[in-house]
Short mmCIF file of C-alpha atoms and ligand atoms in Angstrom, two decimals:
data_model
loop_
_atom_site.label_atom_id
_atom_site.label_comp_id
_atom_site.label_asym_id
_atom_site.label_seq_id
_atom_site.Cartn_x
_atom_site.Cartn_y
_atom_site.Cartn_z
CA MET A 5 61.36 53.89 89.23
CA GLU A 6 60.06 55.57 92.38
CA THR A 7 58.52 52.36 93.69
CA ALA A 8 61.76 50.43 93.50
CA VAL A 9 63.67 53.20 95.29
CA SER A 10 61.23 53.34 98.17
CA THR A 11 61.27 49.55 98.46
CA ILE A 12 65.06 49.46 98.81
CA GLN A 13 65.08 52.26 101.36
CA ILE A 14 62.36 50.56 103.31
CA ALA A 15 64.45 47.40 103.70
CA GLU A 16 67.06 49.53 105.47
CA VAL A 17 64.39 51.20 107.54
CA LEU A 18 62.96 47.87 108.71
CA ASN A 19 66.45 46.72 109.55
CA GLN A 20 67.10 49.80 111.69
CA LEU A 21 63.86 49.20 113.55
CA GLY A 22 64.51 45.49 114.05
CA VAL A 23 61.34 44.63 112.12
CA SER A 24 61.60 41.46 110.09
CA GLN A 25 59.45 40.14 107.27
CA GLU A 26 57.79 37.63 109.55
CA ASN A 27 57.11 39.06 112.97
CA GLN A 28 55.90 37.17 115.94
CA GLY A 29 53.61 40.04 116.74
CA THR A 30 52.44 39.16 120.23
CA SER A 31 54.83 40.58 122.77
CA THR A 32 54.51 40.02 126.46
CA GLY A 33 56.91 42.87 126.82
CA ILE A 34 60.39 41.67 126.10
CA ASN A 35 59.64 38.17 124.79
CA TRP A 36 57.67 37.45 121.66
CA LEU A 37 55.14 34.66 121.36
CA SER A 38 54.88 32.47 118.29
CA SER A 39 51.66 31.91 116.42
CA SER A 40 50.65 30.50 113.08
CA ASN A 41 48.13 33.06 111.78
CA TYR A 42 49.43 36.17 110.12
CA ILE A 43 48.15 39.56 109.00
CA ASP A 44 49.77 40.89 105.84
CA SER A 45 50.97 44.44 105.84
CA ILE A 46 50.49 45.83 102.34
CA SER A 47 51.84 49.29 101.63
CA PRO A 48 49.32 51.64 100.04
CA VAL A 49 52.35 53.43 98.53
CA ASP A 50 53.18 50.71 95.99
CA GLY A 51 50.91 47.78 96.83
CA GLN A 52 53.90 45.69 97.98
CA LEU A 53 53.75 43.22 100.84
CA ILE A 54 56.04 44.77 103.47
CA GLY A 55 55.86 41.97 105.98
CA LYS A 56 53.64 39.77 108.10
CA VAL A 57 52.70 39.96 111.75
CA SER A 58 51.23 37.09 113.72
CA THR A 59 47.79 37.50 115.26
CA THR A 60 47.13 36.96 118.94
CA SER A 61 45.24 33.86 120.00
CA LYS A 62 43.11 33.81 123.15
CA GLU A 63 45.78 31.65 124.79
CA ASP A 64 48.50 34.17 123.95
CA TYR A 65 46.29 36.94 125.22
CA GLU A 66 45.96 35.16 128.56
CA LEU A 67 49.75 34.95 128.79
CA VAL A 68 50.05 38.64 127.98
CA MET A 69 47.53 39.54 130.67
CA LYS A 70 49.30 37.37 133.22
CA THR A 71 52.62 39.03 132.43
CA ALA A 72 51.12 42.52 132.42
CA THR A 73 49.34 41.98 135.73
CA GLU A 74 52.58 40.73 137.28
CA ALA A 75 54.53 43.69 135.92
CA PHE A 76 51.98 46.10 137.36
CA LYS A 77 52.75 44.88 140.88
CA THR A 78 56.35 46.07 140.54
CA TRP A 79 55.82 49.10 138.31
CA ARG A 80 53.20 50.72 140.57
CA LEU A 81 55.67 50.72 143.48
CA MET A 82 58.37 52.53 141.56
CA PRO A 83 58.29 56.27 142.39
CA ALA A 84 56.62 58.22 139.60
CA PRO A 85 59.73 60.34 138.79
CA GLN A 86 61.68 57.09 138.31
CA ARG A 87 58.99 55.91 135.91
CA GLY A 88 59.43 59.30 134.26
CA GLU A 89 63.11 58.48 133.79
CA ILE A 90 62.12 55.37 131.80
CA VAL A 91 59.84 57.48 129.62
CA ARG A 92 62.71 59.96 129.18
CA GLN A 93 64.91 57.15 127.88
CA PHE A 94 62.12 56.04 125.57
CA GLY A 95 61.94 59.62 124.21
CA GLU A 96 65.72 59.57 123.63
CA LYS A 97 65.46 56.34 121.62
CA LEU A 98 62.66 57.88 119.59
CA ARG A 99 64.94 60.81 118.78
CA GLU A 100 67.56 58.35 117.50
CA LYS A 101 65.01 56.42 115.44
CA LYS A 102 62.95 59.39 114.30
CA GLU A 103 63.86 59.15 110.61
CA ALA A 104 63.46 55.38 110.41
CA LEU A 105 60.15 55.30 112.28
CA GLY A 106 58.86 58.31 110.33
CA ALA A 107 59.70 56.52 107.08
CA LEU A 108 57.95 53.32 108.19
CA VAL A 109 54.85 55.31 109.19
CA SER A 110 54.93 56.95 105.78
CA TYR A 111 55.40 53.69 103.88
CA GLU A 112 52.98 51.52 105.84
CA MET A 113 50.25 54.14 106.31
CA GLY A 114 50.79 56.35 103.24
CA LYS A 115 51.12 59.81 104.82
CA SER A 116 53.89 62.12 103.59
CA TYR A 117 57.37 61.59 105.03
CA GLN A 118 57.15 65.08 106.59
CA GLU A 119 53.95 64.06 108.35
CA GLY A 120 55.53 60.75 109.37
CA LEU A 121 58.35 62.70 111.01
CA GLY A 122 55.76 65.03 112.55
CA GLU A 123 53.99 62.05 114.05
CA VAL A 124 57.19 60.76 115.66
CA GLN A 125 57.83 64.30 116.91
CA GLU A 126 54.44 64.13 118.68
CA MET A 127 55.70 60.96 120.40
CA ILE A 128 58.89 62.71 121.52
CA ASP A 129 56.90 65.71 122.74
CA ILE A 130 54.49 63.60 124.79
CA CYS A 131 57.47 61.82 126.38
CA ASP A 132 58.92 65.20 127.44
CA PHE A 133 55.52 66.24 128.73
CA ALA A 134 55.12 62.98 130.67
CA VAL A 135 58.58 63.26 132.22
CA GLY A 136 57.66 66.63 133.75
CA LEU A 137 54.27 65.36 134.74
CA SER A 138 55.82 62.44 136.61
CA ARG A 139 56.70 64.97 139.34
CA GLN A 140 53.29 66.60 139.34
CA LEU A 141 50.66 63.91 139.86
CA HIS A 142 48.93 66.02 142.39
CA GLY A 143 45.59 66.01 144.18
CA PHE A 144 43.96 68.72 146.28
CA THR A 145 43.98 69.12 150.03
CA MET A 146 40.80 70.35 151.67
CA HIS A 147 40.00 71.68 155.12
CA SER A 148 38.13 69.15 157.19
CA GLU A 149 35.00 70.23 159.09
CA ARG A 150 36.26 68.23 162.06
CA PRO A 151 38.98 69.51 164.41
CA GLY A 152 42.31 67.69 164.28
CA HIS A 153 41.56 66.07 160.95
CA ARG A 154 43.36 66.33 157.69
CA MET A 155 41.69 65.64 154.38
CA TYR A 156 43.30 65.30 151.01
CA GLU A 157 43.05 63.34 147.79
CA GLN A 158 45.61 61.32 145.95
CA TYR A 159 45.82 59.56 142.63
CA HIS A 160 46.79 55.91 142.37
CA PRO A 161 47.60 53.78 139.32
CA LEU A 162 44.66 52.01 137.71
CA GLY A 163 46.25 48.76 136.51
CA VAL A 164 46.36 47.34 133.01
CA VAL A 165 45.32 49.90 130.40
CA GLY A 166 44.09 48.59 127.04
CA ILE A 167 44.84 50.69 123.98
CA ILE A 168 43.14 50.26 120.60
CA SER A 169 44.52 52.61 117.96
CA ALA A 170 43.71 53.46 114.37
CA PHE A 171 45.75 53.26 111.16
CA ASN A 172 45.88 57.01 110.51
CA PHE A 173 48.14 57.82 113.45
CA PRO A 174 49.71 54.40 113.85
CA VAL A 175 52.32 55.39 116.44
CA ALA A 176 51.53 58.79 118.03
CA VAL A 177 48.14 57.94 119.51
CA TRP A 178 49.62 54.90 121.25
CA SER A 179 52.35 57.08 122.75
CA TRP A 180 49.88 59.72 124.00
CA ASN A 181 48.25 56.95 125.98
CA THR A 182 51.26 54.94 127.04
CA ALA A 183 53.56 57.79 128.03
CA LEU A 184 50.90 59.10 130.41
CA ALA A 185 49.73 55.69 131.58
CA TRP A 186 53.31 54.63 132.37
CA ILE A 187 54.20 57.64 134.48
CA CYS A 188 50.85 57.14 136.24
CA GLY A 189 52.04 53.64 137.19
CA ASP A 190 49.88 51.66 134.78
CA VAL A 191 51.04 48.99 132.37
CA CYS A 192 49.70 48.87 128.81
CA VAL A 193 48.44 46.31 126.34
CA TRP A 194 48.23 47.73 122.84
CA LYS A 195 46.30 46.54 119.82
CA PRO A 196 47.38 48.64 116.84
CA SER A 197 45.29 48.80 113.68
CA GLU A 198 45.51 45.61 111.63
CA LYS A 199 46.28 47.93 108.68
CA THR A 200 49.53 49.16 110.24
CA PRO A 201 50.86 46.24 112.31
CA LEU A 202 54.55 46.78 111.52
CA CYS A 203 54.46 50.22 113.12
CA GLY A 204 53.28 48.41 116.25
CA VAL A 205 56.16 45.95 116.13
CA ALA A 206 58.67 48.78 115.59
CA CYS A 207 57.39 50.75 118.60
CA GLN A 208 57.30 47.65 120.79
CA ASN A 209 60.93 46.90 119.85
CA ILE A 210 61.98 50.39 120.92
CA ILE A 211 60.30 50.27 124.33
CA ALA A 212 61.31 46.63 124.89
CA GLU A 213 64.96 47.70 124.51
CA VAL A 214 64.49 50.39 127.17
CA LEU A 215 62.79 47.93 129.54
CA LYS A 216 65.57 45.38 129.06
CA GLU A 217 68.35 47.94 129.58
CA ASN A 218 66.72 48.94 132.86
CA ASN A 219 66.11 45.40 133.99
CA LEU A 220 62.43 46.07 134.35
CA PRO A 221 59.75 43.37 134.38
CA GLU A 222 58.15 42.24 131.17
CA GLY A 223 54.61 43.31 130.68
CA ILE A 224 54.96 47.05 131.22
CA SER A 225 54.31 47.37 127.50
CA CYS A 226 52.62 44.53 125.62
CA LEU A 227 51.54 44.23 122.02
CA ILE A 228 48.67 42.16 120.69
CA ASN A 229 47.56 41.94 117.07
CA GLY A 230 44.44 41.13 115.12
CA ASP A 231 41.05 42.43 114.15
CA TYR A 232 38.08 43.52 116.25
CA GLN A 233 37.86 40.10 117.92
CA VAL A 234 41.25 40.64 119.54
CA GLY A 235 40.04 44.08 120.60
CA GLU A 236 37.06 42.35 122.19
CA TYR A 237 39.36 40.33 124.45
CA MET A 238 40.17 43.64 126.09
CA THR A 239 36.78 45.34 126.04
CA LYS A 240 35.21 42.31 127.73
CA ASP A 241 38.03 41.78 130.20
CA SER A 242 37.25 43.06 133.68
CA ARG A 243 40.98 42.91 134.52
CA ILE A 244 41.31 45.99 132.29
CA PRO A 245 39.89 49.01 134.14
CA LEU A 246 40.43 51.43 131.24
CA VAL A 247 40.17 50.90 127.49
CA SER A 248 41.33 53.80 125.37
CA ALA A 249 40.02 53.49 121.82
CA THR A 250 40.67 55.69 118.81
CA GLY A 251 38.86 55.09 115.54
CA SER A 252 35.43 55.26 113.96
CA THR A 253 32.27 56.22 115.80
CA ARG A 254 30.83 52.82 114.85
CA MET A 255 33.73 51.04 116.59
CA GLY A 256 33.59 53.43 119.56
CA LYS A 257 29.92 52.72 120.22
CA ILE A 258 30.64 48.99 120.43
CA VAL A 259 33.65 49.52 122.71
CA ALA A 260 31.75 51.95 124.94
CA GLN A 261 28.84 49.57 125.41
CA GLU A 262 30.99 46.54 126.09
CA VAL A 263 33.20 48.36 128.59
CA ALA A 264 30.24 50.08 130.25
CA GLY A 265 28.48 46.69 130.48
CA ARG A 266 31.13 45.64 133.00
CA LEU A 267 31.29 49.16 134.50
CA GLY A 268 34.78 49.75 133.19
CA ARG A 269 36.06 53.08 131.99
CA SER A 270 36.56 53.97 128.36
CA LEU A 271 38.39 56.86 126.78
CA LEU A 272 37.07 57.44 123.29
CA GLU A 273 38.51 59.57 120.52
CA LEU A 274 36.29 58.99 117.50
CA GLY A 275 35.14 60.62 114.28
CA GLY A 276 35.08 64.29 113.45
CA ASN A 277 33.29 66.41 110.86
CA ASN A 278 35.44 69.45 111.21
CA ALA A 279 34.63 72.82 109.73
CA ILE A 280 36.37 76.13 109.17
CA ILE A 281 34.14 79.19 109.25
CA VAL A 282 35.38 81.90 106.91
CA THR A 283 33.90 85.29 107.72
CA PRO A 284 34.03 88.52 105.70
CA ASP A 285 36.94 89.59 107.94
CA ALA A 286 39.10 86.54 107.18
CA ASP A 287 42.64 86.75 105.87
CA ILE A 288 42.17 84.83 102.62
CA LYS A 289 45.80 83.75 102.23
CA MET A 290 45.86 82.20 105.71
CA THR A 291 42.47 80.65 105.08
CA VAL A 292 43.70 78.89 101.96
CA ILE A 293 46.77 77.39 103.67
CA GLY A 294 44.76 76.23 106.70
CA ALA A 295 41.91 74.82 104.62
CA VAL A 296 44.03 73.04 102.01
CA PHE A 297 46.41 71.45 104.53
CA GLY A 298 43.41 70.53 106.67
CA ALA A 299 41.54 68.92 103.78
CA VAL A 300 44.31 67.11 101.91
CA GLY A 301 46.96 66.51 104.60
CA THR A 302 47.24 62.78 105.42
CA CYS A 303 45.00 62.43 102.33
CA GLY A 304 42.02 63.61 104.39
CA GLN A 305 42.47 60.76 106.87
CA ARG A 306 43.01 62.68 110.10
CA CYS A 307 40.19 62.71 112.57
CA THR A 308 40.86 66.48 112.56
CA SER A 309 40.80 66.82 108.75
CA THR A 310 38.83 69.78 107.41
CA ARG A 311 35.69 68.45 105.76
CA ARG A 312 33.53 71.59 105.54
CA LEU A 313 34.31 75.21 104.67
CA ILE A 314 31.48 77.48 105.82
CA ILE A 315 32.00 80.68 103.85
CA HIS A 316 30.17 83.99 104.07
CA GLU A 317 28.29 84.76 100.84
CA SER A 318 30.04 88.12 100.42
CA ILE A 319 33.46 86.49 99.97
CA TYR A 320 32.29 83.08 98.78
CA ASP A 321 33.53 83.34 95.20
CA GLN A 322 36.85 84.85 96.22
CA VAL A 323 37.57 82.06 98.73
CA LYS A 324 36.30 79.37 96.38
CA ASN A 325 38.56 80.57 93.55
CA ALA A 326 41.59 80.81 95.81
CA VAL A 327 41.08 77.28 97.19
CA VAL A 328 40.41 75.83 93.74
CA ASP A 329 43.61 77.50 92.47
CA ALA A 330 45.60 76.02 95.35
CA TYR A 331 44.27 72.54 94.53
CA GLN A 332 45.76 72.87 91.03
CA GLN A 333 49.23 73.08 92.62
CA LEU A 334 48.89 69.82 94.58
CA ARG A 335 51.27 67.03 93.68
CA ILE A 336 49.96 63.54 94.34
CA GLY A 337 52.34 60.60 94.51
CA ASN A 338 54.75 58.52 96.55
CA PRO A 339 54.66 60.08 100.03
CA LEU A 340 58.32 59.24 100.63
CA ASP A 341 59.17 61.70 97.84
CA GLU A 342 59.19 65.05 99.62
CA ALA A 343 58.07 66.87 96.47
CA ASN A 344 54.59 65.34 96.83
CA HIS A 345 51.87 66.88 99.00
CA VAL A 346 49.37 64.03 98.95
CA GLY A 347 49.98 60.30 99.28
CA PRO A 348 47.56 57.41 98.86
CA LEU A 349 44.49 56.41 100.83
CA ILE A 350 45.04 53.49 103.18
CA ASP A 351 43.44 50.83 100.95
CA THR A 352 40.96 50.22 98.16
CA ASP A 353 38.03 50.08 100.62
CA ALA A 354 38.84 53.69 101.48
CA VAL A 355 38.93 54.47 97.75
CA ALA A 356 35.43 52.99 97.42
CA MET A 357 34.16 55.23 100.25
CA TYR A 358 35.76 58.24 98.57
CA ASN A 359 34.06 57.38 95.27
CA ASN A 360 30.79 56.87 97.07
CA ALA A 361 30.99 60.33 98.67
CA LEU A 362 31.53 61.96 95.29
CA THR A 363 28.60 60.09 93.74
CA GLN A 364 26.34 60.81 96.68
CA VAL A 365 27.02 64.54 96.86
CA VAL A 366 25.98 64.87 93.21
CA GLU A 367 22.88 62.72 93.78
CA GLU A 368 21.88 65.00 96.64
CA GLY A 369 22.16 68.05 94.38
CA GLY A 370 25.76 69.15 95.01
CA GLN A 371 28.16 70.34 92.37
CA ILE A 372 31.72 69.06 91.98
CA ILE A 373 34.04 71.99 91.32
CA VAL A 374 37.38 70.18 91.61
CA GLU A 375 37.07 66.81 89.95
CA GLY A 376 38.10 63.75 91.86
CA GLY A 377 39.14 60.41 90.46
CA VAL A 378 41.37 57.44 91.10
CA LEU A 379 44.84 57.73 89.58
CA SER A 380 46.37 54.89 87.62
CA GLY A 381 49.59 54.22 85.75
CA ASP A 382 53.22 54.60 86.68
CA GLY A 383 53.70 55.15 90.41
CA TYR A 384 49.99 54.63 91.14
CA GLU A 385 49.92 50.81 90.87
CA SER A 386 48.53 50.32 94.39
CA GLY A 387 45.18 51.72 93.23
CA CYS A 388 44.98 53.88 96.37
CA TYR A 389 45.91 57.28 94.92
CA VAL A 390 42.99 59.68 94.48
CA LYS A 391 42.64 63.32 93.50
CA PRO A 392 41.53 65.61 96.31
CA ALA A 393 38.10 66.87 95.32
CA ILE A 394 35.88 69.83 96.20
CA ALA A 395 32.10 69.96 96.01
CA GLU A 396 29.65 72.78 96.60
CA ALA A 397 26.99 71.38 98.87
CA LYS A 398 24.29 72.12 101.43
CA PRO A 399 24.86 71.63 105.17
CA GLU A 400 21.92 69.26 105.50
CA PHE A 401 23.04 66.76 102.82
CA LYS A 402 23.40 63.30 104.35
CA ILE A 403 26.89 62.91 102.90
CA VAL A 404 27.96 66.25 104.36
CA GLN A 405 26.72 65.12 107.75
CA HIS A 406 28.80 61.96 107.42
CA GLU A 407 32.54 61.64 108.04
CA THR A 408 34.18 60.27 104.87
CA PHE A 409 37.82 59.49 105.64
CA ALA A 410 39.14 60.87 102.33
CA PRO A 411 40.11 64.20 100.73
CA VAL A 412 36.63 65.47 99.87
CA LEU A 413 35.98 69.08 100.90
CA TYR A 414 32.47 70.56 100.96
CA LEU A 415 31.94 74.29 100.44
CA LEU A 416 28.89 75.62 102.26
CA LYS A 417 27.58 79.17 102.06
CA TYR A 418 26.16 81.22 104.92
CA ALA A 419 24.49 84.59 105.01
CA GLY A 420 24.12 87.22 107.72
CA ASP A 421 25.70 86.97 111.11
CA VAL A 422 28.46 84.63 112.36
CA GLU A 423 25.80 82.92 114.55
CA ASN A 424 24.38 81.40 111.38
CA ALA A 425 27.75 79.90 110.51
CA ILE A 426 28.20 78.57 114.06
CA GLU A 427 24.79 76.91 113.83
CA ILE A 428 25.77 75.13 110.62
CA GLN A 429 29.12 74.17 112.14
CA ASN A 430 27.47 72.66 115.22
CA ASN A 431 24.64 70.97 113.39
CA VAL A 432 26.38 67.61 112.88
CA ALA A 433 26.61 64.52 115.06
CA GLN A 434 30.38 64.85 115.59
CA GLY A 435 32.21 67.40 117.75
CA LEU A 436 35.97 67.12 117.44
CA SER A 437 37.66 70.14 115.88
CA SER A 438 36.53 73.52 114.55
CA ALA A 439 38.03 76.80 113.44
CA ILE A 440 37.14 80.33 112.49
CA MET A 441 39.15 82.57 110.18
CA THR A 442 38.50 86.18 111.11
CA ASN A 443 40.26 89.35 112.20
CA ASN A 444 37.10 90.50 113.90
CA LEU A 445 37.43 90.15 117.65
CA ARG A 446 33.68 90.02 118.20
CA GLU A 447 33.24 87.15 115.77
CA ALA A 448 36.17 85.24 117.24
CA GLU A 449 34.89 85.63 120.79
CA ARG A 450 31.36 84.62 119.81
CA PHE A 451 32.79 81.49 118.23
CA LEU A 452 34.64 80.71 121.47
CA SER A 453 31.76 81.64 123.81
CA HIS A 454 29.28 79.31 125.58
CA ALA A 455 27.01 79.70 122.57
CA GLY A 456 29.86 79.13 120.14
CA SER A 457 31.53 76.02 118.80
CA ASP A 458 30.43 72.81 120.54
CA CYS A 459 33.66 70.97 119.68
CA GLY A 460 36.50 69.76 121.89
CA ILE A 461 38.88 71.92 119.86
CA ALA A 462 38.02 75.46 118.69
CA ASN A 463 40.73 77.46 116.91
CA VAL A 464 40.99 81.02 115.70
CA ASN A 465 43.01 81.80 112.59
CA ILE A 466 44.50 78.34 112.29
CA GLY A 467 43.00 75.24 110.68
CA THR A 468 41.27 72.27 112.29
CA SER A 469 44.15 69.80 112.23
CA GLY A 470 47.62 69.74 113.71
CA ALA A 471 46.83 70.13 117.41
CA GLU A 472 49.79 70.35 119.81
CA ILE A 473 50.22 67.63 122.43
CA GLY A 474 50.14 70.09 125.35
CA GLY A 475 46.39 70.56 125.16
CA ALA A 476 43.79 67.90 125.96
CA PHE A 477 42.82 66.22 122.70
CA GLY A 478 39.35 64.90 121.91
CA GLY A 479 35.80 66.00 121.32
CA GLU A 480 32.13 65.89 122.19
CA LYS A 481 28.96 64.16 120.94
CA GLU A 482 29.77 61.23 118.62
CA THR A 483 33.47 62.00 118.95
CA GLY A 484 33.11 60.18 122.25
CA GLY A 485 33.89 62.76 124.95
CA GLY A 486 37.38 61.45 125.81
CA ARG A 487 40.49 63.54 126.26
CA GLU A 488 44.00 62.28 125.58
CA SER A 489 47.45 63.83 125.59
CA GLY A 490 48.11 67.12 127.42
CA SER A 491 46.56 69.29 130.15
CA ASP A 492 45.05 67.11 132.91
CA ALA A 493 44.18 64.18 130.61
CA TRP A 494 46.45 62.05 132.86
CA LYS A 495 43.70 61.86 135.49
CA VAL A 496 41.73 59.30 133.48
CA TYR A 497 44.67 56.88 133.80
CA MET A 498 44.49 56.97 137.60
CA ARG A 499 42.00 56.30 140.33
CA ARG A 500 41.20 59.07 142.76
CA GLN A 501 41.15 58.44 146.47
CA THR A 502 39.98 60.79 149.21
CA ASN A 503 41.78 60.35 152.54
CA THR A 504 40.73 61.70 155.91
CA ILE A 505 43.13 61.35 158.82
CA ASN A 506 42.21 61.95 162.44
CA TYR A 507 45.18 62.91 164.64
CA THR A 508 43.19 63.47 167.86
CA THR A 509 42.02 61.10 170.59
CA GLU A 510 38.34 61.83 169.84
CA LEU A 511 36.18 60.38 167.09
CA PRO A 512 33.81 63.16 166.02
CA LEU A 513 31.45 62.22 163.19
CA ALA A 514 30.90 64.38 160.15
CA GLN A 515 27.66 66.34 159.69
CA GLY A 516 27.58 66.79 163.49
CA ILE A 517 26.00 63.34 164.03
CA LYS A 518 26.02 62.20 167.63
CA PHE A 519 26.62 58.51 168.24
CA ASP A 520 27.62 58.09 171.89
CA LEU A 521 28.25 54.61 173.20
C1 UN1 B 624 43.99 61.69 114.72
O1 UN1 B 624 43.73 61.99 113.55
O2 UN1 B 624 43.49 60.66 115.26
O3 UN1 B 624 45.61 67.30 115.56
C2 UN1 B 624 44.96 62.45 115.56
C3 UN1 B 624 46.10 66.55 114.71
C4 UN1 B 624 47.13 65.56 115.17
C5 UN1 B 624 46.50 64.36 115.76
C6 UN1 B 624 45.41 63.74 114.94
N1 UN1 B 624 47.98 66.19 116.14
O4 UN1 B 624 45.80 66.61 113.53
#
């Protein structure tokens, strides 16, 4: 049976990653703290208990913070390119462990093995990016208005960075933050999702090995575990100048308010309600691939998942039929079996939200055109496998305005000009990712213009998900406004300082102020 096979393989995988069945999940870096409360990690793949991870008590947290704060004192003095060398070694270890970590991501979170590998690849890529960046943490120099003065700015490390990450990208999002934070001279305390705690332990083991081999202080990378209360230790802690949080808008609002209440900085990457606009000039074949991968990839649980297709009325039926046909080819099952396209949802709560979306869209007057449903029977024992569904709907439906983290795709029709489609696309609370499928240059440029998409990501002729790490990642409005990963996202992990140096024997004041003594 499939389940048994994956269970046996997973034992090997855990072994390779040094993850045991009972993990002391609070790491001060190299050493692990013991605790008596545990979170169970249940695989959505087969409903099996994979292992347990201990939760972090307030006392343990204090120890972690002490160790991290100590480590920062050393780490910040190490030249940035030398910190880059540590991140390079981390990237090398990830290359060695790519298959094992990809399989654990797949088994603990439920995404396909291919996507698990893709996620680890994102970690490797951000390490490479960070290594180069470690030689480029540059500020500007400006001309001073005063003679014999030099003015420039520099970036300094911030301190302890808190990272709260979500179940859907249980390892990559941490690495986007840590790889940058580390080369910037910060140390990190990470609270992974309580739904994917073993991925956290596996990653911590990999970096702890690198730290040990380099004789570096504990506390450069720490791991804490638990629910929102453990997250609150960090959001309320004024020793943490930056909290980077990825997850729901509901969670982000709480984090933002708590961190802002102490005038800390938060970096938020929250919900999306991503749409693809399909214009009369779209390539239908490309549209279908982009839309179907966007809607069902990771079982609709990416923050970049495609939730709405906004199709011009003149090609509506053609696109609808092509997408519906493609859905008939989808194979749903054990994500570790590479023949399957769609794995399970994370848990039965997610299944309930999926069911609710399908009920609500009908109640609001929508029409289901690809039936959903929860799968049962052989291979589906976890109760988390659902059929990707499609509904014809109206843009203003409450459920269409809402981000349901599941494979439910809404088809919306527009008439007239591309502006009408852009208006529908923008008329939601979220602003993460967006795309247009068109071969018409004017439409594409209007979509990208100041009056175009209001999202952090706007793509032409590709889907909404699968962003590369080289660009800044994040979005506007209820997506939280933060940017992680590439481009100049590193600046949020540092503090900026403006320096003015006088190399004369006079002390002229700026703005021409005279102050003679
Ligand atoms: C997320 O879902 O939180 O663009 C991150 C993508 C991936 C990252 C998604 N590179 O789909």
